mmCIF file of C-alpha atoms in Angstrom:
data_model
loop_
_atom_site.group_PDB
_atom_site.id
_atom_site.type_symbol
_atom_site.label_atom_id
_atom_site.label_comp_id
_atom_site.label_asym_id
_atom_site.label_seq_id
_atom_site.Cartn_x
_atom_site.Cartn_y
_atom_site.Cartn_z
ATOM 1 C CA UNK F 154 -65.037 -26.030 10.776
ATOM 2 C CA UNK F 155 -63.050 -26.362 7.596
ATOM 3 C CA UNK F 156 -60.209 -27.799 8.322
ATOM 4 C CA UNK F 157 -59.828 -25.976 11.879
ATOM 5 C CA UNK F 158 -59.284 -28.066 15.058
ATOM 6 C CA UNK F 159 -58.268 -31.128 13.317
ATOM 7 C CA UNK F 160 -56.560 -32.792 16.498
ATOM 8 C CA UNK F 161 -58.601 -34.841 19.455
ATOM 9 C CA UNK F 162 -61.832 -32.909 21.141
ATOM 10 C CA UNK F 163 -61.700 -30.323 18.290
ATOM 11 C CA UNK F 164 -58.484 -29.426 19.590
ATOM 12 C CA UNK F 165 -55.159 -28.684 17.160
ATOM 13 C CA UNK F 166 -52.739 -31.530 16.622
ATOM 14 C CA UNK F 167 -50.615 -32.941 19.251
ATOM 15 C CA UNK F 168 -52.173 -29.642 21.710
ATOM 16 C CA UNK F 169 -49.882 -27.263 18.990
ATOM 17 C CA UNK F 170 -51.889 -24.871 16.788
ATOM 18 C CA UNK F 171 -49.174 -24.034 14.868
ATOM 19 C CA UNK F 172 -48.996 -27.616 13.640
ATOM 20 C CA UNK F 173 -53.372 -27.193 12.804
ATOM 21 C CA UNK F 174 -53.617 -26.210 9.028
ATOM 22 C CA UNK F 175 -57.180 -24.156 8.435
ATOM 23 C CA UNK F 176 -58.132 -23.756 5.187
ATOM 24 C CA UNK F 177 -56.311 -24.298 1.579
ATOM 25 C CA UNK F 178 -57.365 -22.549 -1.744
ATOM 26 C CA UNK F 179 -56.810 -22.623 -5.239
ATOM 27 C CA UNK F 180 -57.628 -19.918 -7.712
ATOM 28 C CA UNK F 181 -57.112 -17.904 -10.884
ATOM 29 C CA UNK F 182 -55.436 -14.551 -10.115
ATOM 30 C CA UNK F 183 -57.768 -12.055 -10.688
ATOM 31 C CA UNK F 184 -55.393 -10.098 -12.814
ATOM 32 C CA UNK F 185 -54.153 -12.728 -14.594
ATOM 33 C CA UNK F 186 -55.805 -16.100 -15.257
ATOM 34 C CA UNK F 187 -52.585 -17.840 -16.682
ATOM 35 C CA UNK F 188 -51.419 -16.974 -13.022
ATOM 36 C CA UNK F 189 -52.642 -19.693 -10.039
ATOM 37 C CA UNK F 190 -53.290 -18.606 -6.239
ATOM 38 C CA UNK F 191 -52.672 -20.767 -3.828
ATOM 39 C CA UNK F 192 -53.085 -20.245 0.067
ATOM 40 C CA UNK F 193 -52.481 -22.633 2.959
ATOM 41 C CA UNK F 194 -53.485 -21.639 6.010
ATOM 42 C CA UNK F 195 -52.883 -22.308 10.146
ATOM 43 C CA UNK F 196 -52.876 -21.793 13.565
ATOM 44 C CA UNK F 197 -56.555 -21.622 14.525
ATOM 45 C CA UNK F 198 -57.631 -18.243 15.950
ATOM 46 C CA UNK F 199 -53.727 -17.157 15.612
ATOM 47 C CA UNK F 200 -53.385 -18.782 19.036
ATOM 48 C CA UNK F 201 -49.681 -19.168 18.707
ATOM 49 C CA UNK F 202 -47.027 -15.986 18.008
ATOM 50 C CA UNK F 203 -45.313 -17.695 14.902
ATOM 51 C CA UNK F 204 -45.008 -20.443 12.814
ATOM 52 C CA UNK F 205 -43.336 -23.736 13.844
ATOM 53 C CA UNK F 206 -39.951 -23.403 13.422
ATOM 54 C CA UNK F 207 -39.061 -27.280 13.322
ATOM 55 C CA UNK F 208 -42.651 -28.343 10.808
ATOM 56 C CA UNK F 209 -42.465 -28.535 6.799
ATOM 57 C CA UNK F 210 -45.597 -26.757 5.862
ATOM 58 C CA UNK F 211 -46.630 -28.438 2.380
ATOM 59 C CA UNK F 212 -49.120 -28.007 -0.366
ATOM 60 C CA UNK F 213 -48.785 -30.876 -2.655
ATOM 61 C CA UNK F 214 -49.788 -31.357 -6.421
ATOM 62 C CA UNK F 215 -50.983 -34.367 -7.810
ATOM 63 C CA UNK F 216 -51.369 -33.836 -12.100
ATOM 64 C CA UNK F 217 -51.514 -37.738 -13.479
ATOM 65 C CA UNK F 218 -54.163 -38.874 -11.418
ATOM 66 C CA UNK F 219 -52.219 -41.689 -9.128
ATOM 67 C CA UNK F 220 -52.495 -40.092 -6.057
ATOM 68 C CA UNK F 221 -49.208 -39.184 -5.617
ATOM 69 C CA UNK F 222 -47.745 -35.687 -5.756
ATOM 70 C CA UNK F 223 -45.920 -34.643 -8.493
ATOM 71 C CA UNK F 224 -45.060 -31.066 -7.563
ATOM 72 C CA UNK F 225 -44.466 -29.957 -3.851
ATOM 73 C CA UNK F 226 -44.226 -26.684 -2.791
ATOM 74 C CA UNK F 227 -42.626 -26.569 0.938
ATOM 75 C CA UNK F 228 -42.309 -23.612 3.372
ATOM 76 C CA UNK F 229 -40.210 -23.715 6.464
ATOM 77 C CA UNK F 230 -39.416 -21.178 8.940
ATOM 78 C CA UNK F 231 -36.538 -19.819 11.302
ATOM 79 C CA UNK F 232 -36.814 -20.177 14.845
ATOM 80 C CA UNK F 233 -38.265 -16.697 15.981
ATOM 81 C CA UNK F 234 -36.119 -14.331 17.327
ATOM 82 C CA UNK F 235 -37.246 -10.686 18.842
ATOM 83 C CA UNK F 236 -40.321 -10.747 17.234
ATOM 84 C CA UNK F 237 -38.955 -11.856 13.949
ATOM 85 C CA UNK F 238 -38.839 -14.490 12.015
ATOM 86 C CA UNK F 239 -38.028 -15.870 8.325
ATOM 87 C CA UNK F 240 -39.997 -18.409 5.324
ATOM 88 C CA UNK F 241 -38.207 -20.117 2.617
ATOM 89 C CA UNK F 242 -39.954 -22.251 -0.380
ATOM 90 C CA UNK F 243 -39.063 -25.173 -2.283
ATOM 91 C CA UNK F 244 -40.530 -26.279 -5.496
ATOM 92 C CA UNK F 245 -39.848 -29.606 -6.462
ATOM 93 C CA UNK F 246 -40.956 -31.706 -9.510
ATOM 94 C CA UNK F 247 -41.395 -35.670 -10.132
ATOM 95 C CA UNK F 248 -39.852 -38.112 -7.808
ATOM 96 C CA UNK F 249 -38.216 -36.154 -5.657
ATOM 97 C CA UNK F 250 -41.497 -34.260 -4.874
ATOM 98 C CA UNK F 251 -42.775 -37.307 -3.128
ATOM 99 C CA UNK F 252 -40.456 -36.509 -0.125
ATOM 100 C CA UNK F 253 -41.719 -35.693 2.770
ATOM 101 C CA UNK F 254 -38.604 -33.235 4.023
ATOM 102 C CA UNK F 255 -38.604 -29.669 2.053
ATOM 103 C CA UNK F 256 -36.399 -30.802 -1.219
ATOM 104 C CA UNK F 257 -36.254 -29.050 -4.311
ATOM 105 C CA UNK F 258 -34.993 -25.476 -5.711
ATOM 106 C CA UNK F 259 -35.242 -22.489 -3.476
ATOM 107 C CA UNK F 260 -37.616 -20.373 -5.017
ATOM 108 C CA UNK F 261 -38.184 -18.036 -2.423
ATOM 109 C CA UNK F 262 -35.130 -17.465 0.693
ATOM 110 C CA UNK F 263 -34.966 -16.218 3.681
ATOM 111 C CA UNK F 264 -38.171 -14.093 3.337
ATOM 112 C CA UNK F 265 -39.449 -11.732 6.376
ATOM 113 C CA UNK F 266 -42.736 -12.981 7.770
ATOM 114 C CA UNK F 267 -45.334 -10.447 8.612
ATOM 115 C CA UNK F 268 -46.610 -10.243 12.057
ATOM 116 C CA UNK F 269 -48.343 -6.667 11.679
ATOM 117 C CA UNK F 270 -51.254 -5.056 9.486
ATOM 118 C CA UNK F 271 -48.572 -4.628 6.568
ATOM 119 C CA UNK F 272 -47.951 -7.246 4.392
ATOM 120 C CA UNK F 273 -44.624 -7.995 3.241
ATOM 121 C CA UNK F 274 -44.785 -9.159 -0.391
ATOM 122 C CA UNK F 275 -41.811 -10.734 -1.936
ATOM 123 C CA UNK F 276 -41.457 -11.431 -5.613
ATOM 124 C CA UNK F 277 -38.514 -13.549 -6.842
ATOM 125 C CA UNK F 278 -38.452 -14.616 -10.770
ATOM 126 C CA UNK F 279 -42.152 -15.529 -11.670
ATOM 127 C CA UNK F 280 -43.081 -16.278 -7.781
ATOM 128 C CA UNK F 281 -44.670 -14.197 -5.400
ATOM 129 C CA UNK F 282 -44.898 -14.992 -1.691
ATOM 130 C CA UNK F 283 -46.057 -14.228 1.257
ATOM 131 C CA UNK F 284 -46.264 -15.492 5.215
ATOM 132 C CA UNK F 285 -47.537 -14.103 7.931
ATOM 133 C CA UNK F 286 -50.629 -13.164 9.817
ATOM 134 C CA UNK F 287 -54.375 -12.119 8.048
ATOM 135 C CA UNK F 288 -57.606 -11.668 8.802
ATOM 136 C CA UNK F 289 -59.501 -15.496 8.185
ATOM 137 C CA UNK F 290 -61.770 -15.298 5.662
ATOM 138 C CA UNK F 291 -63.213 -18.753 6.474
ATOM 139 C CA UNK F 292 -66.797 -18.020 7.759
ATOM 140 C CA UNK F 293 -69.223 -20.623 9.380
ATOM 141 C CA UNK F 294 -72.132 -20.514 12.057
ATOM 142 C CA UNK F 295 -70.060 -22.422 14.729
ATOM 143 C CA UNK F 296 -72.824 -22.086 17.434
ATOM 144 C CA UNK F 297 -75.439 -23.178 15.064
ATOM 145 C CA UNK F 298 -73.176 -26.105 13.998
ATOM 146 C CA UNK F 299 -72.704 -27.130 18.014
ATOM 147 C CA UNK F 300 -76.576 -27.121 18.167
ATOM 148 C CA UNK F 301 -77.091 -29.305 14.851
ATOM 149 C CA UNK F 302 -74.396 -32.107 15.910
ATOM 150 C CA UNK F 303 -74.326 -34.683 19.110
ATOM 151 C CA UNK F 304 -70.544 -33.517 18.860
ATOM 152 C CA UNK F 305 -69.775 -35.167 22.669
ATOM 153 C CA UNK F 306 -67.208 -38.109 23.151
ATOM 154 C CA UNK F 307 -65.250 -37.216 20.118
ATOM 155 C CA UNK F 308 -67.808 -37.772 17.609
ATOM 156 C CA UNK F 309 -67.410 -34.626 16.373
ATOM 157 C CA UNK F 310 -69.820 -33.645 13.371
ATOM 158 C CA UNK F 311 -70.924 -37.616 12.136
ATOM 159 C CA UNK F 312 -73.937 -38.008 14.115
ATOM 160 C CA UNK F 313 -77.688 -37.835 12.959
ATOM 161 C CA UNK F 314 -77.992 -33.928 12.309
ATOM 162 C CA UNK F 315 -81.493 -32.539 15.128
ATOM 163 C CA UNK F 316 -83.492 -31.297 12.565
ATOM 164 C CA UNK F 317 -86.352 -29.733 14.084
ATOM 165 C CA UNK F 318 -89.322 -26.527 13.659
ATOM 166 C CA UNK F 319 -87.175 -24.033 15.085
ATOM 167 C CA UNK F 320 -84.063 -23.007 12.566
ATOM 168 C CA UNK F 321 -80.435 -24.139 14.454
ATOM 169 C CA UNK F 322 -78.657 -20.699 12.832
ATOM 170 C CA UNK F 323 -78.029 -17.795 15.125
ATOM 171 C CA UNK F 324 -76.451 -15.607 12.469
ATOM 172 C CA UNK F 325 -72.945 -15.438 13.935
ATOM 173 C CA UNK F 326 -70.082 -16.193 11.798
ATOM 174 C CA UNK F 327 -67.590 -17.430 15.100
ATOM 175 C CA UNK F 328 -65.014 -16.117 12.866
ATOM 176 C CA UNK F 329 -65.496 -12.716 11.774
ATOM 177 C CA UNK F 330 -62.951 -11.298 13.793
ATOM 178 C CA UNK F 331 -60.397 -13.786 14.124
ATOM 179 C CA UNK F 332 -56.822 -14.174 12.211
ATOM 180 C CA UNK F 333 -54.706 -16.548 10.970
ATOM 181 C CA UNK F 334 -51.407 -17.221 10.131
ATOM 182 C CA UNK F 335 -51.378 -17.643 6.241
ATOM 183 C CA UNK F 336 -48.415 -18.853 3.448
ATOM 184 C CA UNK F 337 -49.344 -17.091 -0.275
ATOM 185 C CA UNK F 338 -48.034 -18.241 -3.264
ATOM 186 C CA UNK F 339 -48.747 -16.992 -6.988
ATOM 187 C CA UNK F 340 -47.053 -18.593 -9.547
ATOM 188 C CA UNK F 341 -47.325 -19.809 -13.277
ATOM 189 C CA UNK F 342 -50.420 -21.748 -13.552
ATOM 190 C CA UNK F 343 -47.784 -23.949 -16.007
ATOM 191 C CA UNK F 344 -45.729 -24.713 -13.037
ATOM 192 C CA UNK F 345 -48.783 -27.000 -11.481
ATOM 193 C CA UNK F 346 -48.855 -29.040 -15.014
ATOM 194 C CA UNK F 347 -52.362 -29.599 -15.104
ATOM 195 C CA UNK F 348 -54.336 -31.552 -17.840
ATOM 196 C CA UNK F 349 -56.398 -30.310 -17.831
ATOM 197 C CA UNK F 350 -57.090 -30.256 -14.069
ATOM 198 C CA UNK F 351 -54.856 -31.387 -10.977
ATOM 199 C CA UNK F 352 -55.707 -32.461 -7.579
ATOM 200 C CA UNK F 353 -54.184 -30.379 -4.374
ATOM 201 C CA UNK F 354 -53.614 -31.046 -0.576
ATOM 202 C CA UNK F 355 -51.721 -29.246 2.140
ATOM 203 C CA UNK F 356 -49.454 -31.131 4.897
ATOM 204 C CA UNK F 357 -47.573 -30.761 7.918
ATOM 205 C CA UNK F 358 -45.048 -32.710 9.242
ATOM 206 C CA UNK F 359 -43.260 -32.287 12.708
ATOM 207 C CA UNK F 360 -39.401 -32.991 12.921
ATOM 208 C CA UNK F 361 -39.499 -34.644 16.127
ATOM 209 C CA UNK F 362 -36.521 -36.763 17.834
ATOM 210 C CA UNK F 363 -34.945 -37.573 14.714
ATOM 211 C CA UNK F 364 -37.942 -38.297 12.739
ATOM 212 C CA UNK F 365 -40.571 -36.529 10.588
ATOM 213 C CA UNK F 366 -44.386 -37.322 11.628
ATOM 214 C CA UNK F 367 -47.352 -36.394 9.815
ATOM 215 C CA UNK F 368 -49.225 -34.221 12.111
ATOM 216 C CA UNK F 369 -52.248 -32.651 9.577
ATOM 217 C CA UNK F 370 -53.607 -32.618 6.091
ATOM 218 C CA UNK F 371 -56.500 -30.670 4.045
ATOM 219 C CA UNK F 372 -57.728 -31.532 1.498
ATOM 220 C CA UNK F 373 -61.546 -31.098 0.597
ATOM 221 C CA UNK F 374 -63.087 -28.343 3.001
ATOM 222 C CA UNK F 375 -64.560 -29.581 6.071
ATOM 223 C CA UNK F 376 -63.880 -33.356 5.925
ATOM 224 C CA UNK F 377 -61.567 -34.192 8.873
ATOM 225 C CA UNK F 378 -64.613 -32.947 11.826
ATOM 226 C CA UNK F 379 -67.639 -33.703 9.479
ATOM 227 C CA UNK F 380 -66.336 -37.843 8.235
ATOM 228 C CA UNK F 381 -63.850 -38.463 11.275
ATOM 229 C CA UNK F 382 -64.548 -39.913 15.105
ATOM 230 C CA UNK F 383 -61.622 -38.670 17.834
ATOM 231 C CA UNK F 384 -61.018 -42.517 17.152
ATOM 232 C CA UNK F 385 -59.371 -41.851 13.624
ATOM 233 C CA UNK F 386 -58.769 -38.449 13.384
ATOM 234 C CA UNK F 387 -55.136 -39.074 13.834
ATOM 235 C CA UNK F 388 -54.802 -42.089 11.777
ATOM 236 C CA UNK F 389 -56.417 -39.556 8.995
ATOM 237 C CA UNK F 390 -54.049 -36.523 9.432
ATOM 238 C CA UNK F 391 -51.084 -39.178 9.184
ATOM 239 C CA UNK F 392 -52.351 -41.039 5.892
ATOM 240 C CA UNK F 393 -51.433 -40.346 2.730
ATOM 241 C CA UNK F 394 -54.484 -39.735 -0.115
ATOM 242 C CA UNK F 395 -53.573 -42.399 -2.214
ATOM 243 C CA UNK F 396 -54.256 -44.889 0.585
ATOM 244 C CA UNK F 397 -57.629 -43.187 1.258
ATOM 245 C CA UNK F 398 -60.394 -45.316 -0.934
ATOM 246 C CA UNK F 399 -59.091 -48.369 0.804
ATOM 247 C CA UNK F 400 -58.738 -46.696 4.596
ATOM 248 C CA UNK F 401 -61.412 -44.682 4.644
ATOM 249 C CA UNK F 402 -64.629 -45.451 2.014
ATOM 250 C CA UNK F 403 -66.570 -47.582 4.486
ATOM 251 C CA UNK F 404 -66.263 -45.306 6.702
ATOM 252 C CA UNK F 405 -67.399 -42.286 4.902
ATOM 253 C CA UNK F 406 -70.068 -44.670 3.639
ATOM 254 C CA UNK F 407 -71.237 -44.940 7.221
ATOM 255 C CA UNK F 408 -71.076 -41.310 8.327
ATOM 256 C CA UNK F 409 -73.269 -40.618 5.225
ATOM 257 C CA UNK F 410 -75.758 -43.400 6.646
ATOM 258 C CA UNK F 411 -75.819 -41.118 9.804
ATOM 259 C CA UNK F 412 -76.331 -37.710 8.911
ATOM 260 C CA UNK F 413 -78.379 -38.111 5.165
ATOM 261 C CA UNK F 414 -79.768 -41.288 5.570
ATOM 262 C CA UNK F 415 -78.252 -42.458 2.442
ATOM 263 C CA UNK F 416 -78.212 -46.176 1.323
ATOM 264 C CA UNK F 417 -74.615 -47.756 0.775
ATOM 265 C CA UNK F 418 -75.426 -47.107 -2.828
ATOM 266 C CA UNK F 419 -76.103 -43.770 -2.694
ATOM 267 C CA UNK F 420 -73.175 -42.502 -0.618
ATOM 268 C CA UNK F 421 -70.833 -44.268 -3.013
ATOM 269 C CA UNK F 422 -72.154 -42.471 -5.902
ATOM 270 C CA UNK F 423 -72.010 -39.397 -3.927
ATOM 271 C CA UNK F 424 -68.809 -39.963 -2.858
ATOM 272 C CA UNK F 425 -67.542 -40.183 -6.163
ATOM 273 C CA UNK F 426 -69.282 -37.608 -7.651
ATOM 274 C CA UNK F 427 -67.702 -35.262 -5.174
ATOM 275 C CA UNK F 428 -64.577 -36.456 -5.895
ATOM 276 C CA UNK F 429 -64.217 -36.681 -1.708
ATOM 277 C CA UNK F 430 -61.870 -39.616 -1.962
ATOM 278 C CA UNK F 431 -59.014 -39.442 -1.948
ATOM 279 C CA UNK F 432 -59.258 -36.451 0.049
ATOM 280 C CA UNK F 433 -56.747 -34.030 -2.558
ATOM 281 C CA UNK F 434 -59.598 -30.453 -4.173
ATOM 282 C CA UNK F 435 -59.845 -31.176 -7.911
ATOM 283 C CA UNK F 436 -58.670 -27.953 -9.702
ATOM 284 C CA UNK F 437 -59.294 -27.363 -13.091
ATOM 285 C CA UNK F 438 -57.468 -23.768 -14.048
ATOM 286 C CA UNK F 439 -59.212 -23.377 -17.322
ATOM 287 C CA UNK F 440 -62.643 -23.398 -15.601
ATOM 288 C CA UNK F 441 -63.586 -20.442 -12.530
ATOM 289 C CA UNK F 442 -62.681 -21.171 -9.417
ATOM 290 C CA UNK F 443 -65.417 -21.779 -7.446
ATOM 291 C CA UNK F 444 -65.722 -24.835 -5.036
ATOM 292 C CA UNK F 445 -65.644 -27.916 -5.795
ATOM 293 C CA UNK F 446 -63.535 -26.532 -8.609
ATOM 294 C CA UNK F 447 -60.281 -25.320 -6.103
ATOM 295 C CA UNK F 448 -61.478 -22.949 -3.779
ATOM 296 C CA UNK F 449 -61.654 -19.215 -3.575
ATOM 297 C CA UNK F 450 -62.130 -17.171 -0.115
ATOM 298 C CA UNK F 451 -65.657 -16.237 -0.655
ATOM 299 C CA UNK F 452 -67.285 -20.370 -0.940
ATOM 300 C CA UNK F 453 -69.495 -20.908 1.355
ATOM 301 C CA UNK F 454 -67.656 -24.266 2.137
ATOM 302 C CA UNK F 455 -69.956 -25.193 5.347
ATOM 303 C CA UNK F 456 -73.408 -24.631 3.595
ATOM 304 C CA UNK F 457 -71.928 -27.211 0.596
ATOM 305 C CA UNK F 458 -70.943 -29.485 3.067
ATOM 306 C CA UNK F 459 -73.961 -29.750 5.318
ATOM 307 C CA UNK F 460 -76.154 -29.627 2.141
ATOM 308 C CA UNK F 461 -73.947 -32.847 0.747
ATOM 309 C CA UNK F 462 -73.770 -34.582 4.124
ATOM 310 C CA UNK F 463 -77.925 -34.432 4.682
ATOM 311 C CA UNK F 464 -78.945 -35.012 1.082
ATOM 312 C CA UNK F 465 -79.868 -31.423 1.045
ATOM 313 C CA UNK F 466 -81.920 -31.210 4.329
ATOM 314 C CA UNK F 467 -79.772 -28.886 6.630
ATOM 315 C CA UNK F 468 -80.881 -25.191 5.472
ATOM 316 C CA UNK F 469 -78.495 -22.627 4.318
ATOM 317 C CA UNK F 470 -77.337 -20.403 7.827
ATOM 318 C CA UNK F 471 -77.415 -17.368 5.357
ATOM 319 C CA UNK F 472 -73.772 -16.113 6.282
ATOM 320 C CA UNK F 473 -71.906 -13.915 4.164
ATOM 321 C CA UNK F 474 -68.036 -13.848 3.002
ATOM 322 C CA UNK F 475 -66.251 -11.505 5.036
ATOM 323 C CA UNK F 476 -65.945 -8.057 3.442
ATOM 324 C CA UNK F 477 -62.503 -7.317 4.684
ATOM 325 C CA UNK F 478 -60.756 -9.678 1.929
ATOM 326 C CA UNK F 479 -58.389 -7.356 -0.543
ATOM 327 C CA UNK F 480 -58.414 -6.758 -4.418
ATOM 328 C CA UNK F 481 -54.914 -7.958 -4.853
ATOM 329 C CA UNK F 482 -52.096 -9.886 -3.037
ATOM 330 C CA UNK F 483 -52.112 -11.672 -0.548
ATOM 331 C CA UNK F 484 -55.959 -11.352 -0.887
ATOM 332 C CA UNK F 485 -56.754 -11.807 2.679
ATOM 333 C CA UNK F 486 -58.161 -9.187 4.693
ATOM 334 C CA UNK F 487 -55.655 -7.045 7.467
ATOM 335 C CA UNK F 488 -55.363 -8.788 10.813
ATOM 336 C CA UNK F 489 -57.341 -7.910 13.150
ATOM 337 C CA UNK F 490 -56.214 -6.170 16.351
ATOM 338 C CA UNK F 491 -55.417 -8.079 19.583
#
């Protein structure tokens, strides 16, 4: 998955998918490239009626290279009430970006998330915004990716891929139908201060008696199920990217080992040619979008993974992006019913 089912036995954080981020992208608006799009995403299969009410939801921008975020873009949301419930955003800039709490200016208040087929699009200044539930344009073979991967005992996706005569794909994207509960944001591509590129992960954090826990990140597509074991999945979704090449090379090193057969050598190199750690999507607005360059909501994220992770052995499952996905803002597609 991409970032879906990031808690124990491909199960959401702490048994809460509210608190599972999905997917997070980063690209041009299509009507104007001096404009940036970004999406985080949640709530696997929209399992859950809302958003948390007591999480910081968090897509962070590092633009110097350290590691560290230098502009933080927070959403947090009202406890529901009769069906209804409200998103604010903060933007906040140097030091006091590296806060975990939601700190900064309100750009965006009190803001009426969308629970039906409409989407209710909020501009304020040069920000527009939106939260609620879409269609998920993430795609992937799921049953095919069960049938490649010993994924028993919380290995999840790090094991030797079964390579064999007959092809693993059965054509089914597992997620053509399902929604998700997205936050939009399209803003100044200035605001991000890249130079020329930045580097961009998502967060959530759980207030939780008296304190605020890291409970998911995303980074990179599919990393936390393809280069984590049940046995650090959580020390992962707590960590912060800077700390990442120290944590969590070996490691990687060793998953690569598994599924590509690569030498110590060669995972390294691939490693860092990827850019995979730390774990934060290099974004380069003056380029296209197009994975590994951000992300836009028609990569094929899974057939660039599974590609990387078995030196190019795995074939492509021959999916498509899903054709629901809109021309303009908020760019996913409508939910689906039910």
């Amino acid at each position: 998955m991409s970032n879906h089912f990031t808690g124990l036995k491909l199960g959401p954080p702490l048994e809460d998918p509210r608190l599972d981020l999905t997917d997070l992208y980063a690209f041009q608006a299509p009507a104007d490239p001096a404009r940036t799009v970004l999406i985080l995403n949640c709530n696997t299969f929209a399992q859950a009626a809302d958003f948390h009410p007591d999480a910081v939801y968090r897509i962070n921008i590092d633009n110097d290279g350290d590691a560290e975020t230098d502009v933080a873009l927070s959403f947090v949301f009202s406890q529901s009430q009769g069906g209804r419930q409200r998103a604010t955003a903060y933007l906040a800039a140097g030091p006091e970006a590296r806060s975990a709490e939601a700190v900064g200016k309100q750009i965006i208040t009190d803001a009426e998330v969308s629970f039906g087929p409409k989407p209710n699009i909020v501009k304020a200044g040069p920000y527009t915004f939106f939260a609620g539930l879409r269609s998920d344009a993430f795609f992937v073979d799921f049953e095919g990716i069960l049938k490649l991967f010993d994924h028993e005992g919380g290995r999840n996706f790090t094991s030797h891929p079964k390579l064999g005569d007959k092809s693993p794909w059965t054509g089914q994207d597992r997620l053509a139908k399902e929604n998700v509960f997205s936050m939009a944001l399209e803003l100044p591509t200035s605001v991000l201060g890249a130079k020329p590129e930045v580097r961009i992960w998502g967060r959530c954090s759980l207030h939780r008696d008296g304190q605020l826990i890291h409970t998911d990140r995303d980074g990179h597509p599919t990393v936390a199920s393809f280069f984590n074991t049940d046995e650090t999945k959580e020390e992962y979704n707590r960590t912060e990217p800077v700390h990442d090449r120290q944590r969590f090379l070996e490691q990687f090193v060793h998953v690569l080992g598994h599924t590509g057969n690569y030498t110590r050598e060669e995972a390294i190199a691939a490693i860092d040619a990827e850019k995979l750690l730390p774990d934060m999507m290099s974004y380069d607005p003056s380029k296209p979008a197009g994975y590994p360059n951000g992300r836009t909501l028609t990569d094929h994220v899974v057939a660039h993974r599974l590609a990387f992770i078995s030196k190019g052995e795995i074939p492509p499952d021959g999916l498509k992006p899903h054709p629901d996905l809109l021309q303009d803002f908020p760019y996913l597609g409508t939910p689906h019913p039910g």
